[in-house]
Coordinates of C-alpha atoms in Angstrom, one line a residue:
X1 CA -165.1 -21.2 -132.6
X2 CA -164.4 -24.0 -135.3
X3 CA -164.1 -27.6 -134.6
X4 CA -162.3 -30.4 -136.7
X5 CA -161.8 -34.2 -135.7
X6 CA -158.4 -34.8 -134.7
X7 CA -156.9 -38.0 -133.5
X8 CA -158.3 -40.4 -131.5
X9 CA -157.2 -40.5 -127.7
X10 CA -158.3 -42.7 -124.6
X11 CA -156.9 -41.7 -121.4
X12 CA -159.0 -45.8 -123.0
X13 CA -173.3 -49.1 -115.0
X14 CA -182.5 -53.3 -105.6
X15 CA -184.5 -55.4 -107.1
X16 CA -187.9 -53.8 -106.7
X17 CA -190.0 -55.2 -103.4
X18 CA -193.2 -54.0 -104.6
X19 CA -193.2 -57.3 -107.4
X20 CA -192.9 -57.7 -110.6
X21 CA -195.2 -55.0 -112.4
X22 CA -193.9 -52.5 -109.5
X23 CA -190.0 -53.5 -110.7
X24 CA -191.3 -53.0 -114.7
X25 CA -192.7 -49.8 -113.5
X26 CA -189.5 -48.4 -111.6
X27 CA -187.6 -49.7 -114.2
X28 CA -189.9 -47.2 -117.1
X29 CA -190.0 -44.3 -115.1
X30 CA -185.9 -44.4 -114.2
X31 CA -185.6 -45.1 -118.1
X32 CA -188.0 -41.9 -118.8
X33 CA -186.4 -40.0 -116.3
X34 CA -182.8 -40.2 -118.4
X35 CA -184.1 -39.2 -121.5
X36 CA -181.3 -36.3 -121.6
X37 CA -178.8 -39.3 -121.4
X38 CA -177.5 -41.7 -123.9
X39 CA -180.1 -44.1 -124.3
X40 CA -178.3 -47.4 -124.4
X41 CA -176.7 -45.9 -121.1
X42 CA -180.1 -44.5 -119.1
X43 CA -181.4 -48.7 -119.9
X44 CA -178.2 -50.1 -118.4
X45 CA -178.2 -48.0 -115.1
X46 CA -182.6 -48.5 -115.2
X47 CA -180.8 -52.7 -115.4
X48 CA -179.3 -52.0 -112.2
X49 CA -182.1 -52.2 -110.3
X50 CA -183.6 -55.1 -111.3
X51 CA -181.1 -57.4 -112.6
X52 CA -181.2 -60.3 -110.6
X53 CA -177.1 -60.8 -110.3
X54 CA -176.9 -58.7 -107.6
X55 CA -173.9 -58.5 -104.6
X56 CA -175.3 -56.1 -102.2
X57 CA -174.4 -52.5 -101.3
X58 CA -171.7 -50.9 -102.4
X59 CA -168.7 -51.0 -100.6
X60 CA -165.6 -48.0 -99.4
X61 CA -164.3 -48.2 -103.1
X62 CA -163.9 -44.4 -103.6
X63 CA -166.1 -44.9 -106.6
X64 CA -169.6 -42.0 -105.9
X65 CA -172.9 -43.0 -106.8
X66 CA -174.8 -39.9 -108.5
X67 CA -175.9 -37.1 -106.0
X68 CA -179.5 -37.9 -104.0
X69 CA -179.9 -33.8 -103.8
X70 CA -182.0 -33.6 -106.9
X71 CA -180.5 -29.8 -107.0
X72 CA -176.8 -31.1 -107.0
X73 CA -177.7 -33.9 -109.8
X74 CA -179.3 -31.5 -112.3
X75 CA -176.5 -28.9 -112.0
X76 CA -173.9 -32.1 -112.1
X77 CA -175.6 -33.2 -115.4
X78 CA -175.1 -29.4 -117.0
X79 CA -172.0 -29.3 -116.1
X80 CA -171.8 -32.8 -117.9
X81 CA -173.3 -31.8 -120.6
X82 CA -170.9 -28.7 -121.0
X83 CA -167.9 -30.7 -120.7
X84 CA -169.1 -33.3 -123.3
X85 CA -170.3 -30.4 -125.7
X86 CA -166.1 -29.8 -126.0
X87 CA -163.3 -32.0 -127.7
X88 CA -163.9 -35.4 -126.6
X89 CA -161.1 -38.0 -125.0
X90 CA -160.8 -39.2 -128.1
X91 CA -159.8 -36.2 -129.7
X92 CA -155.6 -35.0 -129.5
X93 CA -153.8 -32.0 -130.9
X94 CA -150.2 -32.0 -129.9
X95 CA -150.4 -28.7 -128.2
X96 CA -149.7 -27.5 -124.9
X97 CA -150.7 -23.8 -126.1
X98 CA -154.1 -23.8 -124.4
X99 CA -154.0 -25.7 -121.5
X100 CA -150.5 -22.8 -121.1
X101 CA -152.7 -20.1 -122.0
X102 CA -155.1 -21.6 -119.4
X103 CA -152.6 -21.7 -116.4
X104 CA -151.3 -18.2 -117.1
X105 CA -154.7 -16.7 -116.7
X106 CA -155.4 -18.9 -113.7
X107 CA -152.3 -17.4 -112.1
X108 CA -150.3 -20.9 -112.6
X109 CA -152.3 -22.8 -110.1
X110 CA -149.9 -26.2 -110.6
X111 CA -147.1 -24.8 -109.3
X112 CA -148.8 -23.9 -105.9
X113 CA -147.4 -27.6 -104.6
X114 CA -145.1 -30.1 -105.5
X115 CA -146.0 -33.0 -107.7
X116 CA -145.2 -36.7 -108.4
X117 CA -146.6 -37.1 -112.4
X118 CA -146.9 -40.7 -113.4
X119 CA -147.1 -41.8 -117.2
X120 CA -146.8 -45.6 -119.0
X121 CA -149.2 -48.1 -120.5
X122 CA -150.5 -49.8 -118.1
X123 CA -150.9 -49.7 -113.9
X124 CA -151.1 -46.0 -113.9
X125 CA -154.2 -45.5 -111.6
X126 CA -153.5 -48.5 -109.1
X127 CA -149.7 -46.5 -108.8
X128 CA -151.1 -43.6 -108.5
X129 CA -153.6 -44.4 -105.9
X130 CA -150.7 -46.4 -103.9
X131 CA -148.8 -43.3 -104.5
X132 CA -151.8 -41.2 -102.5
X133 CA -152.2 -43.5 -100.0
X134 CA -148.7 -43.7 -98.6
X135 CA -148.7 -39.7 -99.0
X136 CA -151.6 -39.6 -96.8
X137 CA -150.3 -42.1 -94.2
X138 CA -147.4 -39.6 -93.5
X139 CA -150.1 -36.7 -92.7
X140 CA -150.0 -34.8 -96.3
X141 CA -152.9 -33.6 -97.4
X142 CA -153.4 -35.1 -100.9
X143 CA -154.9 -33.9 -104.8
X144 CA -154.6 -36.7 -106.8
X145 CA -156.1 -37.1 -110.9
X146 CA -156.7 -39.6 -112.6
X147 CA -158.1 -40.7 -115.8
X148 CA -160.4 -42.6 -117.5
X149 CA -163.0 -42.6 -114.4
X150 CA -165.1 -45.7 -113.8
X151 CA -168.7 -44.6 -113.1
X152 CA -168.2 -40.8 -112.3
X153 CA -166.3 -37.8 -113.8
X154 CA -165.9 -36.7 -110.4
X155 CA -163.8 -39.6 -109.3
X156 CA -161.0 -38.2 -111.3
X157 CA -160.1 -35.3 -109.1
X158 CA -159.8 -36.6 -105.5
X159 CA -159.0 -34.5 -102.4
X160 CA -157.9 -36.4 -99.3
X161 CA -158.2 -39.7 -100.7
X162 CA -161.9 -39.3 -101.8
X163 CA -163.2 -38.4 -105.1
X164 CA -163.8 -34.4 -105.0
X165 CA -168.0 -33.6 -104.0
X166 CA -170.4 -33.2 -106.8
X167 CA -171.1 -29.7 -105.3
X168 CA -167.1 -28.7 -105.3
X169 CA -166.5 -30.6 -109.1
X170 CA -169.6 -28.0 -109.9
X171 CA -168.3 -25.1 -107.8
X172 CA -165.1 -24.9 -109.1
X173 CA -166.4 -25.6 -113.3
X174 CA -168.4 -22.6 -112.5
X175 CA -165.0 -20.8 -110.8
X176 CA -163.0 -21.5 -114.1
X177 CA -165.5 -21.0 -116.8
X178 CA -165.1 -17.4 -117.7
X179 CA -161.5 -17.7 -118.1
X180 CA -161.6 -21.2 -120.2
X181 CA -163.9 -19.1 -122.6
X182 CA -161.2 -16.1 -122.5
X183 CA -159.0 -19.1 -123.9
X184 CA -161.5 -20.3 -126.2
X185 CA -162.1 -16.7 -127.7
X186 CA -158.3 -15.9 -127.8
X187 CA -157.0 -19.7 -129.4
X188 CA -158.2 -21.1 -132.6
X189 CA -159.5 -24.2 -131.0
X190 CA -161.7 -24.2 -127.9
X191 CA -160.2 -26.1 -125.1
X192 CA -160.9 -30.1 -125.2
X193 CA -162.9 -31.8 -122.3
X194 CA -159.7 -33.2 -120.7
X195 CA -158.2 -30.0 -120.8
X196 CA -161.0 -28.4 -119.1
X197 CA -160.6 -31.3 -116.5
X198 CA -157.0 -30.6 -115.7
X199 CA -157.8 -27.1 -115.2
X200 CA -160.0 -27.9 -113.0
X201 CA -157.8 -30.4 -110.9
X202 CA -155.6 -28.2 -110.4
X203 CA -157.4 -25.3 -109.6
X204 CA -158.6 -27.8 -106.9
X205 CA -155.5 -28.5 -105.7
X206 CA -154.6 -24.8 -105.5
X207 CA -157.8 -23.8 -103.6
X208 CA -157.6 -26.9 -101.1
X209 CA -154.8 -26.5 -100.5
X210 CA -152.8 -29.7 -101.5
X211 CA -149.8 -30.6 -99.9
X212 CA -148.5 -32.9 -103.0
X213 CA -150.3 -33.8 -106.1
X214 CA -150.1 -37.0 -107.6
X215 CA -151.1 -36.7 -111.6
X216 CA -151.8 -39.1 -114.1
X217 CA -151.3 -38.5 -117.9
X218 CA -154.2 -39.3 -120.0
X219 CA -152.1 -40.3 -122.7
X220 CA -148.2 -39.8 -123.5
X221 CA -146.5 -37.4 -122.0
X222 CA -144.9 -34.7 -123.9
X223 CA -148.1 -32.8 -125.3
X224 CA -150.4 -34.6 -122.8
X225 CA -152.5 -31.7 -120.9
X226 CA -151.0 -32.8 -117.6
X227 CA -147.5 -31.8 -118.6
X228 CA -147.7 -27.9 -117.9
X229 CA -146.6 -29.5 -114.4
X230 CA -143.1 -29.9 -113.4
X231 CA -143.3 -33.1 -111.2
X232 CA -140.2 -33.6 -108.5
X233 CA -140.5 -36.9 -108.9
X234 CA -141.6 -38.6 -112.8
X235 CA -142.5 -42.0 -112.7
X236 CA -142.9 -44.5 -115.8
X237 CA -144.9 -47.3 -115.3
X238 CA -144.5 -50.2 -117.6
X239 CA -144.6 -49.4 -121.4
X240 CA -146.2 -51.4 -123.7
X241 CA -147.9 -51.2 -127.4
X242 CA -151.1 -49.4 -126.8
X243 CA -152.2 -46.1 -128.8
X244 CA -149.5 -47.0 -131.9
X245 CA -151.5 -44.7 -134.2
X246 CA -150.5 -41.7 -132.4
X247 CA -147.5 -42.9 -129.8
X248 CA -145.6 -44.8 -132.3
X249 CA -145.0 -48.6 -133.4
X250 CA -142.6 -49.6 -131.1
X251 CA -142.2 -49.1 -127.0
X252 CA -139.0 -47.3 -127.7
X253 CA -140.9 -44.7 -129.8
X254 CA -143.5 -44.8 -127.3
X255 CA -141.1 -44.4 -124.6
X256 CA -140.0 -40.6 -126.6
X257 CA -143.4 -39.3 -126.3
X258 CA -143.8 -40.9 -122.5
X259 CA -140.4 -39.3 -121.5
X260 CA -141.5 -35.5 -121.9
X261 CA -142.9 -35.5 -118.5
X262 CA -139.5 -36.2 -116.9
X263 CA -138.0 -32.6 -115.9
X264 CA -134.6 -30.9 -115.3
X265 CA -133.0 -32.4 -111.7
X266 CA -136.2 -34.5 -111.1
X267 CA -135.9 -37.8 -109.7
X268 CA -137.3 -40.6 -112.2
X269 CA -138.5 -43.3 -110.9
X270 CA -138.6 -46.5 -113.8
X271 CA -140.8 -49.7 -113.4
X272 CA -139.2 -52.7 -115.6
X273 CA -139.3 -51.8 -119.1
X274 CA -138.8 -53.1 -122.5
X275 CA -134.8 -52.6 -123.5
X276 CA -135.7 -50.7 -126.3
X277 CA -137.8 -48.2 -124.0
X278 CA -135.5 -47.9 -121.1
X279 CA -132.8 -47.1 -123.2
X280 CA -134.9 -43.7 -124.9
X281 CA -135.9 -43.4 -120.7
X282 CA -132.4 -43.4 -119.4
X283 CA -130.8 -41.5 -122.3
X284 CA -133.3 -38.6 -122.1
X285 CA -133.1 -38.7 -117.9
X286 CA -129.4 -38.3 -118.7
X287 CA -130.4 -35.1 -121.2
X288 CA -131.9 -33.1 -118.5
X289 CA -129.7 -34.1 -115.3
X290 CA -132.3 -36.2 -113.7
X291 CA -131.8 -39.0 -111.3
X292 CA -133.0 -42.3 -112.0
X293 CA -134.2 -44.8 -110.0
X294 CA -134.5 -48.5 -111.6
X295 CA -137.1 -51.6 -110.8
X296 CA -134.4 -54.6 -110.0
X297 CA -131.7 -52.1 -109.6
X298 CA -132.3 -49.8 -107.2
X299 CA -135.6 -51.1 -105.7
X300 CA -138.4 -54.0 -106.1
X301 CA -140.1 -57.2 -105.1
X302 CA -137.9 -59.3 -103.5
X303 CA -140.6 -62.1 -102.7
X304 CA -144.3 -62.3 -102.7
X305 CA -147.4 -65.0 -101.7
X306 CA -150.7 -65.1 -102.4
X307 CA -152.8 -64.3 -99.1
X308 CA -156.5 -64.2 -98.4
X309 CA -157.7 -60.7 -99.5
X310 CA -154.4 -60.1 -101.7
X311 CA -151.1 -60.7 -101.4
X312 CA -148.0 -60.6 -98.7
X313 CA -144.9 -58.8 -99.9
X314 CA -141.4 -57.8 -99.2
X315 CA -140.5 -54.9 -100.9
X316 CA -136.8 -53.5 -101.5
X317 CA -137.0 -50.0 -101.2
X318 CA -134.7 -46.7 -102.0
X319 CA -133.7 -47.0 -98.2
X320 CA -133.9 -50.7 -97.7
X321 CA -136.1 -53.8 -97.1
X322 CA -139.9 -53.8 -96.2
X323 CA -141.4 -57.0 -94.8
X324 CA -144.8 -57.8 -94.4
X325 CA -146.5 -55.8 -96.4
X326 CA -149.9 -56.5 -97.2
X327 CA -151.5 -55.7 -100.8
X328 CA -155.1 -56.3 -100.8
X329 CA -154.8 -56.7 -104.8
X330 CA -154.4 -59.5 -106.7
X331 CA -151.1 -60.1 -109.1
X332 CA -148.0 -60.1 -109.3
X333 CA -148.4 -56.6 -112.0
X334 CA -150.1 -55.0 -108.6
X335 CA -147.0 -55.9 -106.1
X336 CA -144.8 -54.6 -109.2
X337 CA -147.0 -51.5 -108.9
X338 CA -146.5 -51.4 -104.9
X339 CA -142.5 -51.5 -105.5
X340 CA -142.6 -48.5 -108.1
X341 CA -145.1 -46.2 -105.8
X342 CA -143.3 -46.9 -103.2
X343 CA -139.9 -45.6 -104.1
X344 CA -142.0 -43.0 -105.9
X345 CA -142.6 -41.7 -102.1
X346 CA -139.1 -42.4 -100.9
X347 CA -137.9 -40.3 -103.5
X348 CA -140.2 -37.5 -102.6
X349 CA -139.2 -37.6 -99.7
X350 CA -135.4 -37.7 -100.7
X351 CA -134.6 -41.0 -99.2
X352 CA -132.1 -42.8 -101.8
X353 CA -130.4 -39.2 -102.3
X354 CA -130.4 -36.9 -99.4
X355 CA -131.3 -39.9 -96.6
X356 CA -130.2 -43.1 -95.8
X357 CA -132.8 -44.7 -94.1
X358 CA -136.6 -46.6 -94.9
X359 CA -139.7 -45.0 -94.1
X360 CA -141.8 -46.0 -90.7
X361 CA -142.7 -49.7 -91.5
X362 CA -145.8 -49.6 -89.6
X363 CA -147.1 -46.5 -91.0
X364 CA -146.0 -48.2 -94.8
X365 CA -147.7 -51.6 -93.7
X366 CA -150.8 -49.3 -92.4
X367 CA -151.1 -47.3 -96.0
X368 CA -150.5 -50.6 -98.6
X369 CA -153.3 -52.0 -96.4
X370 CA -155.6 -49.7 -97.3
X371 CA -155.5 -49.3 -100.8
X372 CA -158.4 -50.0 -103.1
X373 CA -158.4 -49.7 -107.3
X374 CA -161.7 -50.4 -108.5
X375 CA -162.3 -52.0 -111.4
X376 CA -158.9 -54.2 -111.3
X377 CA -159.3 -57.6 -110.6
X378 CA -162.0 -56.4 -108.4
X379 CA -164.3 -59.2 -106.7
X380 CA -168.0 -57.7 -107.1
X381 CA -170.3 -60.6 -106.6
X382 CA -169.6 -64.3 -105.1
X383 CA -171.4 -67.2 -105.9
X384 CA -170.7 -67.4 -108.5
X385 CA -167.7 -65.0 -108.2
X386 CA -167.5 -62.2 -110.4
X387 CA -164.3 -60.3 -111.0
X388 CA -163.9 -56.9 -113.0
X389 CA -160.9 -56.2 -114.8
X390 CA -160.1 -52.7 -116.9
X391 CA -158.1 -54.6 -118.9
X392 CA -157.9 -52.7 -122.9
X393 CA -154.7 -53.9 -124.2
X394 CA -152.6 -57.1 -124.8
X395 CA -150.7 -56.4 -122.0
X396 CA -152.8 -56.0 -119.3
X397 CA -154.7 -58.9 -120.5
X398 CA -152.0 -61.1 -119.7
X399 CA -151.5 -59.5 -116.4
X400 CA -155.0 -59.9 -115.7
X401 CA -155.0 -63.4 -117.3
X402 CA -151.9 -64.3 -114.6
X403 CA -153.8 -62.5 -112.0
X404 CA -157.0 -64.5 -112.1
X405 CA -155.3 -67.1 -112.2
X406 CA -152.9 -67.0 -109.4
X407 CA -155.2 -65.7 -107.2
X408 CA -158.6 -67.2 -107.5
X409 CA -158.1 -71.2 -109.4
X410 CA -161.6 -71.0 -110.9
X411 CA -162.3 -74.4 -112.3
X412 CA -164.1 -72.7 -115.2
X413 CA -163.6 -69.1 -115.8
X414 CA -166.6 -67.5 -118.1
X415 CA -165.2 -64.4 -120.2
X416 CA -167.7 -61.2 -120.5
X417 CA -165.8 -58.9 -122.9
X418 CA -166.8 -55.7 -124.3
X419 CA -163.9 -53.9 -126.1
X420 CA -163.2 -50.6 -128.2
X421 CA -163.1 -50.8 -131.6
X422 CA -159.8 -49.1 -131.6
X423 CA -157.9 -51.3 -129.6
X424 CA -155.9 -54.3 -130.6
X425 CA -158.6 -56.6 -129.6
X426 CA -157.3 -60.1 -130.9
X427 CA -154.5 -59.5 -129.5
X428 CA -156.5 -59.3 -126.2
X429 CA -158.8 -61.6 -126.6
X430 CA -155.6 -64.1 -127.7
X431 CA -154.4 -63.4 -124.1
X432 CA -157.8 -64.9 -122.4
X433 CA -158.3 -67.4 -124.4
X434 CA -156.0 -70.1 -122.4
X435 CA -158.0 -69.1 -119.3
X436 CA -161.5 -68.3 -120.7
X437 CA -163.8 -71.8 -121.6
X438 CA -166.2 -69.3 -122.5
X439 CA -166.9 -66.1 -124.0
X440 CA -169.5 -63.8 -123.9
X441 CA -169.1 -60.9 -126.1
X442 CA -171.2 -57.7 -125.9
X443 CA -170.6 -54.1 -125.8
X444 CA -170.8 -50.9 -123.7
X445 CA -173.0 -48.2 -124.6
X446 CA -170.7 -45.9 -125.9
X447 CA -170.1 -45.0 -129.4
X448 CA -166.4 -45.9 -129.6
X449 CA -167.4 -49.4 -128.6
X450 CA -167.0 -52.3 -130.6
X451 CA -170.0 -53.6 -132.6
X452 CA -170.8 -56.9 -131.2
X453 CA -170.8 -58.7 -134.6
X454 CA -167.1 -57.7 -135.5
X455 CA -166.1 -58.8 -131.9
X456 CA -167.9 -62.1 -132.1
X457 CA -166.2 -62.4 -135.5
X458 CA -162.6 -62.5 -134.0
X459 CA -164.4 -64.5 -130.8
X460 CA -164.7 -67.2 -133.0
X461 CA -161.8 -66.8 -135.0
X462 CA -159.6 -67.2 -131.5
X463 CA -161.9 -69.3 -129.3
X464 CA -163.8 -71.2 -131.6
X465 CA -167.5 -71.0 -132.4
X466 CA -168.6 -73.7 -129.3
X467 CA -167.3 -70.9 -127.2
X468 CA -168.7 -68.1 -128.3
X469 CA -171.6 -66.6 -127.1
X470 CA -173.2 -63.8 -128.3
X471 CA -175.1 -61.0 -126.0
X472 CA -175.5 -57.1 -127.7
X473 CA -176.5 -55.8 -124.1
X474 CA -174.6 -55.7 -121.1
X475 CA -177.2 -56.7 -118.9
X476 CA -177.6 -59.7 -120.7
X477 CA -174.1 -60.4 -121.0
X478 CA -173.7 -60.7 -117.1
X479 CA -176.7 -62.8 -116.9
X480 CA -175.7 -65.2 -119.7
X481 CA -172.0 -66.0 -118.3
X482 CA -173.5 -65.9 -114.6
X483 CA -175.9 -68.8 -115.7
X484 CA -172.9 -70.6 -117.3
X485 CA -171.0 -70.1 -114.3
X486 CA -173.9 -71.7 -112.2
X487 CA -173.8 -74.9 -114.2
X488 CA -171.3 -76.4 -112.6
X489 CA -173.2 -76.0 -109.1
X490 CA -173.1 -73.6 -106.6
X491 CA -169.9 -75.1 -104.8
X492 CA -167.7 -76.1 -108.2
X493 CA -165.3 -73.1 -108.5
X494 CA -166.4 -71.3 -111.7
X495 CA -166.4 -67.5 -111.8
X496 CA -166.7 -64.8 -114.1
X497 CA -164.4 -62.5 -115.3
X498 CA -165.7 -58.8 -116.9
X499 CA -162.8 -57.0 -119.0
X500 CA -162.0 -55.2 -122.5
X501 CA -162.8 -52.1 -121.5
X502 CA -162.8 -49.6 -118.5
X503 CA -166.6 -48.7 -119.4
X504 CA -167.4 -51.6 -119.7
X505 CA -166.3 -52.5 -116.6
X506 CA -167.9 -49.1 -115.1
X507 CA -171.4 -50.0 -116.5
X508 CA -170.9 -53.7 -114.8
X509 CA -170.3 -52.3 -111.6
X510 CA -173.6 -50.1 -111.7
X511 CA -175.3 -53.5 -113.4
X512 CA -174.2 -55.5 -110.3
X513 CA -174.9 -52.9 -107.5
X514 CA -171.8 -51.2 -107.0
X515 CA -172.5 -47.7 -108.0

């Protein structure tokens, strides 16, 4: 079957107690052990053990460390390996053909359960995960997917609120491969890797079974792979210029391609957008008899404070008002993100259309409380503090730039940023610079990354050359903004803040012990 380069897409790693020469010699044998791996990547996660900013075990993130059965991680990795051997992410052909061809010979596993399908630029996962959470609260069982991951390709398909096993992810590759090579064989173009991926989730689903699924677009809407499902409920997070290359200049174009996922008599469910984008949202909801459901119209934050651990909110629902809410997420993008998944569930469950009433407070203060989003303003170290942040684009830069600063009042905030090279990185790195009075540019180890000397380039450009510091390996990036960090004392207030890139940010987690 022939292959051609399309367009780029993106949905966007103990110390030893043996000594030193016992750390060195775990640290070669983990290195020689990943030699099937990319090798920038099997260093970084060989780092992990030994780098000395470390913040203890992992926590309840929903985030899966790599299987201890040695069985389960070598049949994890071929399955890897199978998956990577297809169309990458950052391949797109604006086809739903296969991924149609795919669900017909599958027996059309996506309509075995109702779904809530999410699409916009930025604050799709957190949403999403809100989404499952309050689902679960109310006894459904949940599917959700989700894309990019952070550590694991298994995190993307989640069952119950947990990332799916390694041995089910493998178990049901295995369960769909003959029929994704019928489609390969029968369609001029195999299937991509995200394609395979969707198949999978919701064969998942299917086989659970699912009581709702709540699915993310990788990218768009319209020809995205996700949008062979017909979701009750659509939701639009906010739009913003991200992917112009293939989505369009403008968020009203953007807002075209992001409106395809909104069905016939679905309810759509709009954070605040951009005029020109809710204008192409409310004309095309309007084109297919759908009903909407508007941030500051319908529903949304009617006040919020920063709290220890997050934030208190009241939020104005489809039904009516919800006090007391706790987020434990920092910013006001998140409580934003709390409003929209919650009418997302309110609509689902036809309050604002067929009921008149607000969902079970406690149960709604119970679910919020218990939500976690890795890798979003995410606290992984203290002492200095260290925050992740998935933050790719101008706009959730400045998100995360309000964030941090709301929430935390470092008084010095050290930058570690590792971008793609496809991204509109000044743009970004603009954003951070009021808040960063350093930067420490590196990169992650994949191939769409940045090279360090074109990212230092703009660094200096925007921040100045005093500010700029210069570190081509992760693991040395962390160490140098830790040590700047530490200059002020242990008890000054500075912190460090990870971002440009959700790899990035996944191969700081494993650096810093959280994976």
């Amino acid at each position: 079957m022939s292959e051609r380069p399309l367009n780029d897409e993106n949905g966007e790693t103990e110390p030893g107690e043996n000594g030193e020469n016992g750390a060195t010699d775990r640290f070669a044998e983990i290195v020689e052990a990943e030699t099937d791996r990319d090798p920038d990547l099997a260093v970084i996660e060989a780092g992990s053990r030994t780098l000395r900013a470390q913040s203890g075990p992992p926590q309840g993130d929903g985030v899966p460390a790599r299987p201890e059965d040695p069985e389960v991680d070598r049949a994890l990795r071929e399955v890897e390996s199978e998956l990577a051997g297809r169309w990458g992410e950052t391949k797109l052909d604006p086809s739903l053909v296969r991924m149609e061809a795919l669900m017909d010979i599958l027996g059309q596993p996506q309509r075995a359960y109702p779904a809530i399908h999410i699409t916009g630029t930025n604050g799709k996962t957190s949403t999403a995960r809100m989404i499952e959470a309050l689902l679960a609260a109310f006894d459904l069982r949940t599917g959700r997917y989700t894309s990019p991951h952070v550590q694991s390709v298994t995190e993307r398909i989640s069952l119950d609120g947990a990332p799916i096993a390694a041995e089910r992810f493998i178990e049901t590759y295995r369960d769909i491969e003959p029929y994704v090579r019928m489609v390969d064989e029968r369609e001029d173009f195999r299937l991509s890797f995200f394609e395979v991926l969707t198949g999978m989730a919701f064969a998942a689903f299917a086989d659970a079974p699912v009581d709702v699924a709540v699915v993310e677009v990788g990218m768009g809407g319209t020809w995205d792979a996700t949008n062979v499902v017909d979701g009750t409920v659509a939701v639009v997070t906010p739009i913003a210029l991200d992917h112009t290359d293939r989505l369009g200049s403008t968020s009203g174009a953007i807002a075209a391609e992001k409106a395809g996922i909104i069905k016939p008599d679905a309810t759509v469910v709009l954070a605040q957008q951009p005029v020109d984008a809710a204008q192409v949202l409310l004309k095309h909801s309007v084109e297919v008899d759908a009903t909407v459901a508007r941030e500051g119209m319908e529903f949304g934050v009617t006040a919020r404070e920063v709290a220890v651990g997050g934030q208190l909110l009241t939020l104005r629902g489809l039904g009516g008002e919800y006090e007391e809410v706790f987020l434990p997420l920092y910013g006001a993008h998140q409580a934003h993100n709390a409003a929209v998944a919650l009418a997302a569930v309110e609509a689902f469950f036809g309050i604002g259309s067929q009921h008149a009433r607000i969902l079970d407070i406690d149960t709604v203060r119970r679910a919020f409380a218990s939500v976690t989003s890795p890798g979003r303003l995410e606290v992984v170290r203290r002492s200095p503090t260290v925050v992740l942040d998935a933050a790719h684009n101008p706009a959730g830069a400045r998100a995360a730039a309000e964030g941090v600063t709301e929430a935390f009042g470092f008084s010095r905030l050290v930058g570690v940023v590792g971008t793609s090279a496809d991204k509109d990185v000044r743009g970004l790195l603009e954003a951070f610079e009021p808040i960063f009075a350093e930067i420490v540019v590196t990169r992650n180890s994949t191939p769409r990354a940045m090279d360090v000397d074109e990212l230092a380039a703009l660094a200096v450009e925007v921040f100045g050359s005093e500010r700029v510091q210069v570190e081509p390996r992760l693991d040395d990036a962390l160490e140098a903004a830790i040590t700047l960090a530490e200059e002020e004392g242990e008890y000054a207030g500075a912190g460090v803040l990870v971002t440009g890139s959700v790899i990035t940010v996944g191969e700081a987690r494993l650096l810093l012990g959280r994976g």
